[in-house]
Tab-separated table of C-alpha atoms and ligand atoms in Angstrom:
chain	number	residue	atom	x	y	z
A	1	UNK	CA	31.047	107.404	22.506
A	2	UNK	CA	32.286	110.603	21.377
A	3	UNK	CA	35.645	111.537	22.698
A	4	UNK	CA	36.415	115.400	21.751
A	5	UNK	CA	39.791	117.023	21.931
A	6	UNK	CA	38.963	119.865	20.371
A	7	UNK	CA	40.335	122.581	22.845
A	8	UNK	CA	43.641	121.029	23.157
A	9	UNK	CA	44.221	120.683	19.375
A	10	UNK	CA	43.432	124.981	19.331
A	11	UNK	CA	45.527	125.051	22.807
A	12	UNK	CA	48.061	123.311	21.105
A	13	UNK	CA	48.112	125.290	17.731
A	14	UNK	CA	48.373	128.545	20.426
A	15	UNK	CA	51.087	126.697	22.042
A	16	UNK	CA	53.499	126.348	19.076
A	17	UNK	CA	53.521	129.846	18.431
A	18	UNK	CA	54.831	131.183	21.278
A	19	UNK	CA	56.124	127.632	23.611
A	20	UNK	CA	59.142	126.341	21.560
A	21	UNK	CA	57.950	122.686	20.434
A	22	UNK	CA	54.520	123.922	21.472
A	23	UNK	CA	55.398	121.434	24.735
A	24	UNK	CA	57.645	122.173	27.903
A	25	UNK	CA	59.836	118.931	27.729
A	26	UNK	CA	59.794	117.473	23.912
A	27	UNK	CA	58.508	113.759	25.309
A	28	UNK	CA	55.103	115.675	26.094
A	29	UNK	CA	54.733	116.311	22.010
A	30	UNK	CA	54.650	112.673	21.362
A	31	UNK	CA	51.052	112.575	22.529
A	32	UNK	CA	48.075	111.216	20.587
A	33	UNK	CA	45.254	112.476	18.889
A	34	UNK	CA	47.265	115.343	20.488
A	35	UNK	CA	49.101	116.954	23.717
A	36	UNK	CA	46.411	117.351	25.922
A	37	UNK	CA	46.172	120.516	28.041
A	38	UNK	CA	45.145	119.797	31.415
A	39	UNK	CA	42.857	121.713	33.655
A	40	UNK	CA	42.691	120.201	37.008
A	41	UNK	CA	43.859	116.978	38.895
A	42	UNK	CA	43.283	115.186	42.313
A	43	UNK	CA	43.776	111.783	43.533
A	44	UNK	CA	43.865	109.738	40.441
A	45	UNK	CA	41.847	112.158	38.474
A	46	UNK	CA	42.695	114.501	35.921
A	47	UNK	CA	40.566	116.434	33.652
A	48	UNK	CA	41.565	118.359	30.249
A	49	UNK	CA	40.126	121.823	28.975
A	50	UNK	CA	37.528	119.592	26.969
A	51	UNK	CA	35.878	118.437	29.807
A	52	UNK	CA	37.411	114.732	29.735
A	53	UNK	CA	38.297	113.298	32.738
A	54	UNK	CA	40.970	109.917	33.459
A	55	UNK	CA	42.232	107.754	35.729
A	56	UNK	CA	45.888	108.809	35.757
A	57	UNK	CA	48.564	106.365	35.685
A	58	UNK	CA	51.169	108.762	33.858
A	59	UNK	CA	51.123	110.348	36.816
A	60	UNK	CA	53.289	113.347	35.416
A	61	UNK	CA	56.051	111.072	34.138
A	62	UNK	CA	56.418	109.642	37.687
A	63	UNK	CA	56.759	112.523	40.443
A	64	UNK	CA	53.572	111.655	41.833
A	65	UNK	CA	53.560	108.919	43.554
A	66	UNK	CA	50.877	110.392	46.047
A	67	UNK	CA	48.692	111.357	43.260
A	68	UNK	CA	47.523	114.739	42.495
A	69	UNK	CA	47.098	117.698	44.801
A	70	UNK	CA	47.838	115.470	48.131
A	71	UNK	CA	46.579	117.368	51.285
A	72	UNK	CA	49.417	117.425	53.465
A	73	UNK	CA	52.241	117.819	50.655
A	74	UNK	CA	49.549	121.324	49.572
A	75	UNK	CA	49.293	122.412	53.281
A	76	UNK	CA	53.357	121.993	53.429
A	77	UNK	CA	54.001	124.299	50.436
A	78	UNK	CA	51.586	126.690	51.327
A	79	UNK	CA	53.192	126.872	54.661
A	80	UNK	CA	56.403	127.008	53.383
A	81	UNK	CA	55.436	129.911	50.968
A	82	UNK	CA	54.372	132.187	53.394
A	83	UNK	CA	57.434	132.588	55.451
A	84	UNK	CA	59.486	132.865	52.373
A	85	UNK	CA	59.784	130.619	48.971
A	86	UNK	CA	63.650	130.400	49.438
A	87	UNK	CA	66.314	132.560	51.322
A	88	UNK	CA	70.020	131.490	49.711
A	89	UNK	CA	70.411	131.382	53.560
A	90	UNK	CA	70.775	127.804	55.279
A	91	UNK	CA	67.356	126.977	56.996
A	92	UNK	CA	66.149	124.196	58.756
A	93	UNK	CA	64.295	122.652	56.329
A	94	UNK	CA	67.477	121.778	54.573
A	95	UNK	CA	68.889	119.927	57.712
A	96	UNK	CA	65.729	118.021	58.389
A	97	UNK	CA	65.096	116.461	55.003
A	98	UNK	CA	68.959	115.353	54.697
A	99	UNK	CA	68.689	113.346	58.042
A	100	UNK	CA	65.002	112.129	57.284
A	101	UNK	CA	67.081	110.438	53.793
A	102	UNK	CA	70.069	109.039	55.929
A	103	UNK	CA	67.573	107.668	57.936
A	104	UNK	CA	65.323	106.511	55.002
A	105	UNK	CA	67.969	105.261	52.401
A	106	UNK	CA	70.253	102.608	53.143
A	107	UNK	CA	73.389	104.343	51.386
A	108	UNK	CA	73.048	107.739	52.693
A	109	UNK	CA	75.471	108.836	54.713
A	110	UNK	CA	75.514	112.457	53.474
A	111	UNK	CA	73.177	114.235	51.375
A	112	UNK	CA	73.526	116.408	48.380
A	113	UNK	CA	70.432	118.697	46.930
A	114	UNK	CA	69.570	119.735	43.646
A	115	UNK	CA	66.594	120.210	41.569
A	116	UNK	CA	66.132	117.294	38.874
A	117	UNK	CA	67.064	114.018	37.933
A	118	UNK	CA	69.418	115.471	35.562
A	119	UNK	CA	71.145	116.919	37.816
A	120	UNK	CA	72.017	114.834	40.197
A	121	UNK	CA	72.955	112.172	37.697
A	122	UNK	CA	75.634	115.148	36.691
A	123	UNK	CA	76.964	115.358	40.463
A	124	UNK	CA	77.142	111.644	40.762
A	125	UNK	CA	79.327	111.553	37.688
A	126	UNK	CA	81.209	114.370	39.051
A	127	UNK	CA	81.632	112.902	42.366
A	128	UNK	CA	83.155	109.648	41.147
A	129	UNK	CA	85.720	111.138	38.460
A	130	UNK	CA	86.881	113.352	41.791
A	131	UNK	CA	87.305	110.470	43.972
A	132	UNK	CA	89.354	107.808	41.290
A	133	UNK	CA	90.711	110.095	39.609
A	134	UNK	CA	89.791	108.816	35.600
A	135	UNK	CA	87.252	109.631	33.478
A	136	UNK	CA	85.453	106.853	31.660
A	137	UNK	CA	81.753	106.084	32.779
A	138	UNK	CA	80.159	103.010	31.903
A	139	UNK	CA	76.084	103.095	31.084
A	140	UNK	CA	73.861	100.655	29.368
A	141	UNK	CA	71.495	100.167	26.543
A	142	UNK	CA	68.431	101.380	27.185
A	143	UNK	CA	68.976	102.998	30.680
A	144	UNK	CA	68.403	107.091	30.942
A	145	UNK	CA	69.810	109.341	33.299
A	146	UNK	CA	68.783	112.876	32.109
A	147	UNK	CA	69.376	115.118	29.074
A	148	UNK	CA	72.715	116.511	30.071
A	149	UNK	CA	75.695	116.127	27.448
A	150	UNK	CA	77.656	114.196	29.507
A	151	UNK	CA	75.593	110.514	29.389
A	152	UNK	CA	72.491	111.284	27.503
A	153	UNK	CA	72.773	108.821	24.265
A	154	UNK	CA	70.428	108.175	21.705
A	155	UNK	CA	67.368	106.098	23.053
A	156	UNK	CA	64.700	103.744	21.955
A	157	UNK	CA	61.485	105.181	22.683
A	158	UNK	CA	58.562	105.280	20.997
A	159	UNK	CA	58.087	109.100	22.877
A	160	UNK	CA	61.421	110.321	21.565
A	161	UNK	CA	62.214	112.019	18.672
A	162	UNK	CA	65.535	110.611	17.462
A	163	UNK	CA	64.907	106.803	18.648
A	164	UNK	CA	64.101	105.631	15.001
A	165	UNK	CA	67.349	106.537	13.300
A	166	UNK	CA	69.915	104.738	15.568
A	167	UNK	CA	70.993	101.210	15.640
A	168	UNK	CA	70.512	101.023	19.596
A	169	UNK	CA	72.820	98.201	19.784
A	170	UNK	CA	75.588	99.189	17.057
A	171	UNK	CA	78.758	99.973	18.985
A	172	UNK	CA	78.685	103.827	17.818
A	173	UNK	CA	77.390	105.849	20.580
A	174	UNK	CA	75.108	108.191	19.041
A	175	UNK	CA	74.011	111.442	21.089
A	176	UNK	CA	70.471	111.712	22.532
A	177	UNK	CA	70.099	114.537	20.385
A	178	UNK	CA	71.015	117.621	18.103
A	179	UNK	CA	73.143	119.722	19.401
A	180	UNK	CA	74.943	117.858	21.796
A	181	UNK	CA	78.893	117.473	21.800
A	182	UNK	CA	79.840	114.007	20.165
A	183	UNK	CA	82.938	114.600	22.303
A	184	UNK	CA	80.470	114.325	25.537
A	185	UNK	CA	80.349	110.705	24.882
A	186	UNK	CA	84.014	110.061	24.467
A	187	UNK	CA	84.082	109.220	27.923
A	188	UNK	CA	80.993	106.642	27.960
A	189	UNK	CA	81.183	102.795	27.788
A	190	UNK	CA	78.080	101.869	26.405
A	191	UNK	CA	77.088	98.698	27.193
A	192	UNK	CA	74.573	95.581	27.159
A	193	UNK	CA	72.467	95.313	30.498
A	194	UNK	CA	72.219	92.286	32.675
A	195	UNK	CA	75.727	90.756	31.245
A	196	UNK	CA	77.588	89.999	34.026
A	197	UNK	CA	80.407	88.167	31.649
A	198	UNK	CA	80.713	91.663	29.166
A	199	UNK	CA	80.513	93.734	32.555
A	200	UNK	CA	83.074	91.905	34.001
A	201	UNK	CA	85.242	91.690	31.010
A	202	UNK	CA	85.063	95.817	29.567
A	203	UNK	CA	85.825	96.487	33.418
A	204	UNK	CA	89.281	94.426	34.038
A	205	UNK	CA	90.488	95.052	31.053
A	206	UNK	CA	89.694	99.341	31.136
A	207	UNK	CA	89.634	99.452	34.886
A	208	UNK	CA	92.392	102.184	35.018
A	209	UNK	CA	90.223	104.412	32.994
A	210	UNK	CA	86.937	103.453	34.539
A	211	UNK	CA	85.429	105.921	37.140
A	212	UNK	CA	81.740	104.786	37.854
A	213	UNK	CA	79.485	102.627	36.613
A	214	UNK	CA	75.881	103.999	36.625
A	215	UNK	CA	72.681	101.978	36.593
A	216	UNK	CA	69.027	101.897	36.814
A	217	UNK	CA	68.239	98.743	39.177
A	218	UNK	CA	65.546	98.274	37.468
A	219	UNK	CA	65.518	98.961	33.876
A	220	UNK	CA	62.606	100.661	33.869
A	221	UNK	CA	63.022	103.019	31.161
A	222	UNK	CA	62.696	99.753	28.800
A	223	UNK	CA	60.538	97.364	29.144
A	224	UNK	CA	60.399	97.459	33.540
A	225	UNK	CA	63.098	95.060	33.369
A	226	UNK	CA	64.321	93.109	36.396
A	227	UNK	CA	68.026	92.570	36.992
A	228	UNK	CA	69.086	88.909	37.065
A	229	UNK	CA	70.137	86.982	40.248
A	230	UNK	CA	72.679	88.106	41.213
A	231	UNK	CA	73.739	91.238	38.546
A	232	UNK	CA	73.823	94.161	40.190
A	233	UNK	CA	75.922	91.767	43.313
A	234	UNK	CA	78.092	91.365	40.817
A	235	UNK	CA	78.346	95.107	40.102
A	236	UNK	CA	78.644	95.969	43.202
A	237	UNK	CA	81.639	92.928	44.113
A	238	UNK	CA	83.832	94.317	40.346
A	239	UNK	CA	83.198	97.919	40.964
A	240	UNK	CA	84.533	97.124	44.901
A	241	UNK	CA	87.477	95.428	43.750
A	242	UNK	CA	88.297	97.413	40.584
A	243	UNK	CA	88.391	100.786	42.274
A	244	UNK	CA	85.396	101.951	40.028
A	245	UNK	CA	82.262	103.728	41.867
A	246	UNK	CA	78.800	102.420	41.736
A	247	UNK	CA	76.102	104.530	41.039
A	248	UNK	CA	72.401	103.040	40.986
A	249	UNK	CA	69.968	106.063	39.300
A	250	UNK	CA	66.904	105.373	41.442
A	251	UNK	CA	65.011	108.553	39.941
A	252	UNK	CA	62.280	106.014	39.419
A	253	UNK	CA	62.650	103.420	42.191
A	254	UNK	CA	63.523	105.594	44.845
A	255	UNK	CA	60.746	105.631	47.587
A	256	UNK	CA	58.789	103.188	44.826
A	257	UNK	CA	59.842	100.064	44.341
A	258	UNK	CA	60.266	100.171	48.410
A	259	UNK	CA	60.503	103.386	50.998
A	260	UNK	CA	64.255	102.881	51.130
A	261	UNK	CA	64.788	102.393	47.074
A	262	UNK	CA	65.535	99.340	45.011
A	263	UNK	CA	68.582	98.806	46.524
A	264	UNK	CA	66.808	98.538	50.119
A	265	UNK	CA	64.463	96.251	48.213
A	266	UNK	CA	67.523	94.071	46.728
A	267	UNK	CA	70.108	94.392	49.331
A	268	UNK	CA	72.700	96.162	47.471
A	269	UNK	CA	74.928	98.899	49.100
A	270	UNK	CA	75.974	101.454	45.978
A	271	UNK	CA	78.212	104.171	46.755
A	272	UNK	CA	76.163	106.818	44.992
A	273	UNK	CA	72.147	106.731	44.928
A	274	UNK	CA	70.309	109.561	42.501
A	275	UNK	CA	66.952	110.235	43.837
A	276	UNK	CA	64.125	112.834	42.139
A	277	UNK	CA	60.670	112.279	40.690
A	278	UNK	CA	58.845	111.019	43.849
A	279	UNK	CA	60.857	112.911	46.711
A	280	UNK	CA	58.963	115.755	45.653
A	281	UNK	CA	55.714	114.767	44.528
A	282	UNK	CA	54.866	117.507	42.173
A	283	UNK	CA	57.612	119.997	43.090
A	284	UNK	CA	61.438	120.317	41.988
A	285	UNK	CA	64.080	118.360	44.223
A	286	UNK	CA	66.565	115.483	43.561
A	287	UNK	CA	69.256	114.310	45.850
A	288	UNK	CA	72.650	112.700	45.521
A	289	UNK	CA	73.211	110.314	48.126
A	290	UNK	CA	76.143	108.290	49.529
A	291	UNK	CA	78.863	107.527	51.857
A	292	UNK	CA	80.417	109.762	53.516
A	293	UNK	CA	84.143	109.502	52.069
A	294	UNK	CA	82.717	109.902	48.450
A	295	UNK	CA	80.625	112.679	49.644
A	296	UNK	CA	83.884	114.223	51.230
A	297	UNK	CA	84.847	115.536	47.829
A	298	UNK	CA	81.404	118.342	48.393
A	299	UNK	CA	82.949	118.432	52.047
A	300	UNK	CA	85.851	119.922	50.911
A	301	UNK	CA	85.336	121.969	47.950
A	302	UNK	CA	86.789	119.803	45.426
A	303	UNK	CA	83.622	119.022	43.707
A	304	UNK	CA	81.130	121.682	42.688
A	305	UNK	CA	77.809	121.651	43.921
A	306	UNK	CA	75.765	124.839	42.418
A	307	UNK	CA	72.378	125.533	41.744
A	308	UNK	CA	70.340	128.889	42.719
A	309	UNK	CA	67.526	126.889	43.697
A	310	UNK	CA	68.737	124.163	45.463
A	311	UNK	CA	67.355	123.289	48.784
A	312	UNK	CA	64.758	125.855	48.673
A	313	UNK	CA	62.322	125.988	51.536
A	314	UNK	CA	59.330	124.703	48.808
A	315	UNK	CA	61.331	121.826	47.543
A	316	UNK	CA	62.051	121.068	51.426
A	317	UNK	CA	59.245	121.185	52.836
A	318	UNK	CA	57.652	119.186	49.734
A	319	UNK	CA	59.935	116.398	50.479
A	320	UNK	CA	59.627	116.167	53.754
A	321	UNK	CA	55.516	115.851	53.869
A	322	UNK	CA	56.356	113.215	50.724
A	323	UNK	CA	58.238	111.254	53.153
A	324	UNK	CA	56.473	111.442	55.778
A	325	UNK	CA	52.929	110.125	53.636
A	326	UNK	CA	55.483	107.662	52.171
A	327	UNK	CA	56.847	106.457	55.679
A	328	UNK	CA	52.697	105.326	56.911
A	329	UNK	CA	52.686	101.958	57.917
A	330	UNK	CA	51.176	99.345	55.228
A	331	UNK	CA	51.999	102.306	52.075
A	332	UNK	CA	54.106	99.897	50.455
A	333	UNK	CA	52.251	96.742	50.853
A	334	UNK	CA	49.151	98.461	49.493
A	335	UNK	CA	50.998	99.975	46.595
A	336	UNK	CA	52.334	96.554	45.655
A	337	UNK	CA	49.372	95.066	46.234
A	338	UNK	CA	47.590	97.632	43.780
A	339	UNK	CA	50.225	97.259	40.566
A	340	UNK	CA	49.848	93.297	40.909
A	341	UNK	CA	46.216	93.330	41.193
A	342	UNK	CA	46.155	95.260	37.400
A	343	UNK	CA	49.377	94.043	36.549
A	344	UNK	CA	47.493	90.622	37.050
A	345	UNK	CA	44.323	91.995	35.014
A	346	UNK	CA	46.292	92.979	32.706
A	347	UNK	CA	48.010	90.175	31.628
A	348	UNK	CA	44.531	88.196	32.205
A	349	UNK	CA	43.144	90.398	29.233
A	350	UNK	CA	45.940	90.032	27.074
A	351	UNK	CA	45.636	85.876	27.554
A	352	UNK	CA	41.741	86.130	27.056
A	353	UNK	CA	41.661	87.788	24.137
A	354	UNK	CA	44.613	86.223	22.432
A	355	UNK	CA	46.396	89.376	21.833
A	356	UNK	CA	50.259	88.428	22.054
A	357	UNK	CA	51.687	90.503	24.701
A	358	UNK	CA	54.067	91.298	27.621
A	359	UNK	CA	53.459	93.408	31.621
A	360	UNK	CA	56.760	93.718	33.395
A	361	UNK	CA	56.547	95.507	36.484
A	362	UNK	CA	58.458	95.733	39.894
A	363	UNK	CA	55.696	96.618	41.813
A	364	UNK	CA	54.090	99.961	41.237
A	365	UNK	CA	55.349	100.193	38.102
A	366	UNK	CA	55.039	98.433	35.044
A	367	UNK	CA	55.418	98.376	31.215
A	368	UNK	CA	53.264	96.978	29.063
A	369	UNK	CA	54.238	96.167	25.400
A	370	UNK	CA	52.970	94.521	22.506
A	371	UNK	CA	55.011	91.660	21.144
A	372	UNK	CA	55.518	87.983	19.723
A	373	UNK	CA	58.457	87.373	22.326
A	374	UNK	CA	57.776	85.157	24.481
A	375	UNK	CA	59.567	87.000	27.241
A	376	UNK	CA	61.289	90.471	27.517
A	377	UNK	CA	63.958	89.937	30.105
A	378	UNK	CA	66.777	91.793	27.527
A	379	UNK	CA	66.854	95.215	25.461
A	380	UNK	CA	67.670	93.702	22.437
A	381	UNK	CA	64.047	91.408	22.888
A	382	UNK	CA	62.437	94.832	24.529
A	383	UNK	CA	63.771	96.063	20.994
A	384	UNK	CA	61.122	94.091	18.833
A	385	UNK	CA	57.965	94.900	20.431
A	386	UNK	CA	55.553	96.447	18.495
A	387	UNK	CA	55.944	100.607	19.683
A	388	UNK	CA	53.519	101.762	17.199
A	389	UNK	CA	50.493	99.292	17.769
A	390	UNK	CA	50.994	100.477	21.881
A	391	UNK	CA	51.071	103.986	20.498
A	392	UNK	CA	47.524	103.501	19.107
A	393	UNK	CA	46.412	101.550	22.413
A	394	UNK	CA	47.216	104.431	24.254
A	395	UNK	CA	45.152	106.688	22.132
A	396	UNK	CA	42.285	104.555	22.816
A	397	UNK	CA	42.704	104.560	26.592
A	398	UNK	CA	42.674	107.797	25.981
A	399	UNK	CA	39.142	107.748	24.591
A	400	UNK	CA	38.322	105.107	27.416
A	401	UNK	CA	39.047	107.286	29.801
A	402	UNK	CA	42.347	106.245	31.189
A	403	UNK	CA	45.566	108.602	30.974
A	404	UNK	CA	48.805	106.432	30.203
A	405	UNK	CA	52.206	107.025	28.627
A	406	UNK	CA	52.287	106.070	24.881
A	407	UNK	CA	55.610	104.331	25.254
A	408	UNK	CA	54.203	101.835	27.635
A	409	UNK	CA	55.187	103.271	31.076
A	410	UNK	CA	52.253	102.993	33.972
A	411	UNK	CA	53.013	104.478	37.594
A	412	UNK	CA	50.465	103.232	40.224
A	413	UNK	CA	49.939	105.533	43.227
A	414	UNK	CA	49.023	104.958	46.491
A	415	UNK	CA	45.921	106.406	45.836
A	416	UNK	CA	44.396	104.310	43.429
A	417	UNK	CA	41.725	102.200	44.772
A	418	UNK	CA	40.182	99.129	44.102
A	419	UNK	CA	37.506	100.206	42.529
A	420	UNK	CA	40.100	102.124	39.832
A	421	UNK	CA	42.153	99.483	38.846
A	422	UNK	CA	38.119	97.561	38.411
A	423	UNK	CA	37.477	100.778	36.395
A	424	UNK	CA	41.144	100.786	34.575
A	425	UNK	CA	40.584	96.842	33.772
A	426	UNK	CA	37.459	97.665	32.026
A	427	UNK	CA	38.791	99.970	29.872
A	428	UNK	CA	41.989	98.091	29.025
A	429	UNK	CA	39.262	95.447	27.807
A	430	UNK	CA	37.315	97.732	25.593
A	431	UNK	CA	40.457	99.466	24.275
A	432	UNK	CA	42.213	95.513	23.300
A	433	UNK	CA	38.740	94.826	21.649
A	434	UNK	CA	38.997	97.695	19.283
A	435	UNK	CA	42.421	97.507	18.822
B	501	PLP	C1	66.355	106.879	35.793
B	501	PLP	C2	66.286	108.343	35.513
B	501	PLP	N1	67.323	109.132	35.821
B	501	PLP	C3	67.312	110.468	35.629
B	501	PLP	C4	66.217	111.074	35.057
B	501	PLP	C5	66.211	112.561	34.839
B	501	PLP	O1	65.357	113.158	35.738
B	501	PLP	P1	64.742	114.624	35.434
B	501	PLP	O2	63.768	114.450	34.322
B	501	PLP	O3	64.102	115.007	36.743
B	501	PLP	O4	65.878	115.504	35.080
B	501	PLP	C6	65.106	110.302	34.719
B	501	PLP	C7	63.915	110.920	34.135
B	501	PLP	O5	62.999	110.291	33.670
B	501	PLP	C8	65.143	108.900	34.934
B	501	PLP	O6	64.128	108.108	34.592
């Protein structure tokens, strides 16, 4: 087989002289043989400028959850951009896709636009400091919620640059990455995940300096982890008595794990939700979500809420054909039904052949690691999985003609078929064998 990347190395060699990095967000560099340059994508398909095509289950880091290029989500924006891109005027757009997430999301009472992940994540934070009054935010190990200062710490991926020189677990919070403020992180409690008894201790005993605590539901930045029976109950039943807000980061789950997010899936009522990646499908827009008294602080000027962009008719009308795809009857069953069916293969491979190895997923997403543990269910066991041997699997999925996210990450779309997870299974063999 002769797999040739020949015209993204030069691409990439171009790149670096002009693109700082040589990549538009640094995680992209972390590619092997090398970054590829892509050409064209639909469906599940992508093809670089070499003339390889995959089946894509990076799926741009997670945005698109209906595939490439989706018909009526194209149509939408090409509607949209012919009566104007964006106005800095209120339009309807605006008003349509905040009721169609009040009606959608469980915890939204009011809605709050914005462009990234990031961002939101930086309103949430915002938000709750406004509404208790103190400053302290508690995160855990492992979770991410964006690059900005204010909560990005050092993290343990295999895709990111700094990962290798922290102690993850030492109680120094070290910052995500040169450059930043140490200061920032003055105001974070770092803490282990799925610890109900540390939770519940840091909180009583700092609760007068605690604003919010923010969480992934689903740790799915390591390892796809679930939360135990009953955790994030008993984050929501401390943060309720405490005084402290509850933020779940659903940048990943949101309109994934179910249409209304992870906590419609689990049954939890947050007071903040951070939504992005899939609301979009392709194009900029995140939302802050939540009740309406914690929302009140927008409502009445006390909190901030800038951004040129945010809003814009695109974005809107993006999100609203998103939605609408996402909203089809039988969407979710079939997207569950497609991550267990390779989740399943997966795992059926791994047994086969002997290779020691762990799939965690929560549906339509899923991370697959090499290790001796006999279960990941914590960060510090996510911790000793073997990054570098999954590194070199991914290269030869690569080769196999499968595109997938060298630290382990898959997204499954709703437009992956049968006969593509068949395809994907195949590969995943031949890639294990030459491992
Ligand atoms: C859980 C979570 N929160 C926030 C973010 C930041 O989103 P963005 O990259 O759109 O700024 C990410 C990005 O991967 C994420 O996974």
């Amino acid at each position: 087989m002769s797999y040739i990347t020949k015209q993204s190395a030069a691409k990439f060699a171009e790149s670096q002289t002009v693109l700082a990095g040589g990549v538009a967000s640094s995680l992209r560099a972390a590619m092997k043989p090398v970054p590829l340059f892509a050409e064209s994508a639909s469906g599940v398909r992508i093809r670089d400028v070499d003339g390889n095509e995959y089946i894509d289950y990076l799926l741009a880091y997670g945005p698109l959850l209906l595939g490439h290029a989706n018909p009526a989500v194209t149509d939408a924006v090409h509607q949209a951009m012919q009566q104007g891109a964006t106005y800095g005027l209120q339009h309807e757009g605006e008003i349509a896709l905040a009721r169609k997430l009040t009606e959608i999301l469980p915890c939204a009472e009011k809605v709050a636009l914005s462009g990234s992940g990031t961002e939101a994540v930086m309103l949430a934070l915002r938000v709750a400091r406004a509404h208790t009054g103190k400053r302290k935010i508690v995160r855990f190990h492992g979770h991410y919620h964006g690059w900005s200062d204010a909560i990005f710490t050092s993290f343990p991926s295999s895709d990111m640059r700094q990962a290798a020189a922290a102690d993850q677990t030492a109680d120094k919070i070290l910052p995500g990455t040169g450059g930043q403020s140490e200061l920032s992180l003055e105001d974070i409690i770092l803490l282990p995940w799925n610890d109900a008894e540390v939770l519940e201790k840091v909180l009583r005993e700092q609760a007068h300096e605690i604003a919010a605590v923010i969480s992934e539901p689903v740790m799915c930045n390591s390892g796809c982890l679930k939360p135990k029976q009953g955790y994030l109950e008993r984050i929501r039943e401390l943060t309720k008595e405490l005084g402290i807000v509850m933020i779940l980061d659903e940048v990943i789950t949101g309109f994934r794990v179910h249409l209304g997010g992870a906590h419609a899936r689990f049954g939890i009522m947050p007071d903040l939700v951070t939504i992005g990646k899939a609301l979009g499908c392709g194009i900029g827009v995140s939302a802050l979500v939540g009740s309406k008294d914690l929302m009140a602080h927008i409502d009445n000027g006390t909190v901030s809420h800038l951004g040129t962009l945010n809003g814009n008719c695109v974005a809107t009308a993006a999100a609203l054909a998103t939605l609408e795809e996402l909203s089809k009857e039988g969407v979710h069953e079939r997207l569950e039904q497609m991550g267990d069916m390779l989740v399943g293969g997966i795992r059926k491979l791994l047994a086969e052949r002997g290779i020691a190895g762990i799939v965690n997923n929560v549906g339509p997403v899923f991370h697959m690691m090499f290790t001796q543990e006999p279960k990941v269910e914590d960060f510090a066991s996510f911790n000793k999985r073997s990054a570098g041997d999954y590194v070199r699997f991914a290269e030869l999925m690569l080769e196999e003609g499968v595109l997938i996210r060298p630290n382990g990450l898959w997204y499954v779309s709703t437009v992956h078929t049968e006969a593509d997870i068949e395809a994907t299974l195949a590969a995943v063999d031949r890639a294990l064998a030459r491992m």
